[in-house]
Amino acid sequence: MNGTDSPDIADFLALPDLAVRSLGGAVVWANDEFFAEREALVRPGEPDYSPATFGGKGQIYDGWETRRRRTPGHDSAIVRLGAPGVIHGIVVDTAWFRGNYPPEISLDGLRVDGYPDAAELAAREDWVTLVARSAARGDTRNLYSVDDARTFTHVRLDIFPDGGVARLRVHGAARPDPALLRFGPVDLAALENGAYVTDCSNRFYSAPQNLLMPGPARTMGEGWETARRRDEGNDWVHVRLATEGTIALAEVDTSCFLGNAPGEAEIVGIGRDGTAVPILARTALRPDTRHRFLPAPSAPVTEVRLNVYPDGGLARLRLFGAPTEAGWAELERRWESA
């Protein structure tokens, strides 16, 4: 574990943030939020700050800040993840908190069925330590790796003894309950179903994981956009699907991208044995349009490569289909691995 931007543990940053509000994450409980509200912990985007901006309780911070403790103990906040998943690492971002940050933090995880209320969650004693009590620095993205293969639905951030945290990022791989997926076509590219981006050619303007987020993109910033290419190549994104399956409908959404949508797109699947499987031939795209395509029946795939020509931005990628029997077995195995 490490409380700094150390490159030896930064690989988990490429995985989705399971706690972010745009995925459905929520801060459901905190023992104190006197100076700044707990909900800021899971806001998308970077923390903001305006100096000498005061409200009725002091300087306004884009983060969660508790009062100064005058009694023993520490402060805590509980986050319900937007999607249950395996956690590989966390970021405790203390941006702009310089004289009022917590010098130490820890993180616990919990897996619970259903929708318990906040008081019940706070009172439970079966929380699992994911990050032991560790040093943190002010105005810093403090990174901590996690080594636990179990699935969690909630995390609890403890700060010692008090202070402010701007953002909590919980990076990992989603692990959906297979019972909730058996009632119709499955979006094999949905982040909440366990898919994630493994690599891309360019992420200059925005992150490729945005392509797999739930709901429609409301702005260009909620999609994936590359820099303008000045060579003969093309941009691409590689997606590990939720599990092995066949694709019956592909949706390539350029909503919100008007003068910067790709001219064309192509989707190539990759089978479990590495074989390339054509899904969508190179096809013209229109700006600000939700394109829906019906691929010809094909072999099952576990990954896809989406090529865009030559560059530009996309709002969402959806790949609806059906897991194979081996795919369903994989989903069941993951869910029961806790």
Tab-separated table of N, CA and C in Angstrom, residues 12 14 193 195 230 251 260 287 297 315:
chain	number	residue	atom	x	y	z
A	12	PHE	N	-4.136	0.211	-11.343
A	12	PHE	CA	-5.570	0.090	-11.082
A	12	PHE	C	-6.344	1.315	-11.541
A	14	ALA	N	-6.577	2.511	-14.371
A	14	ALA	CA	-7.201	2.271	-15.671
A	14	ALA	C	-8.554	1.592	-15.536
A	193	ASN	N	-22.242	-4.347	-15.746
A	193	ASN	CA	-22.353	-5.790	-15.906
A	193	ASN	C	-20.994	-6.489	-15.858
A	195	ALA	N	-18.110	-5.302	-17.783
A	195	ALA	CA	-17.230	-4.945	-18.893
A	195	ALA	C	-16.330	-3.780	-18.487
A	230	ARG	N	-3.292	13.672	-37.104
A	230	ARG	CA	-2.597	14.338	-38.209
A	230	ARG	C	-1.764	13.330	-38.997
A	251	GLU	N	-24.957	-0.762	-30.638
A	251	GLU	CA	-25.362	0.642	-30.629
A	251	GLU	C	-24.109	1.507	-30.513
A	260	ASN	N	-17.388	16.935	-34.309
A	260	ASN	CA	-16.224	16.129	-33.929
A	260	ASN	C	-16.564	14.654	-33.780
A	287	PRO	N	-23.224	12.643	-37.132
A	287	PRO	CA	-23.062	13.360	-35.862
A	287	PRO	C	-24.332	13.311	-35.025
A	297	PRO	N	-25.500	-13.103	-37.478
A	297	PRO	CA	-25.122	-14.067	-36.434
A	297	PRO	C	-23.654	-14.445	-36.554
A	315	ALA	N	-20.361	8.910	-27.592
A	315	ALA	CA	-21.024	9.030	-26.300
A	315	ALA	C	-21.106	7.685	-25.586
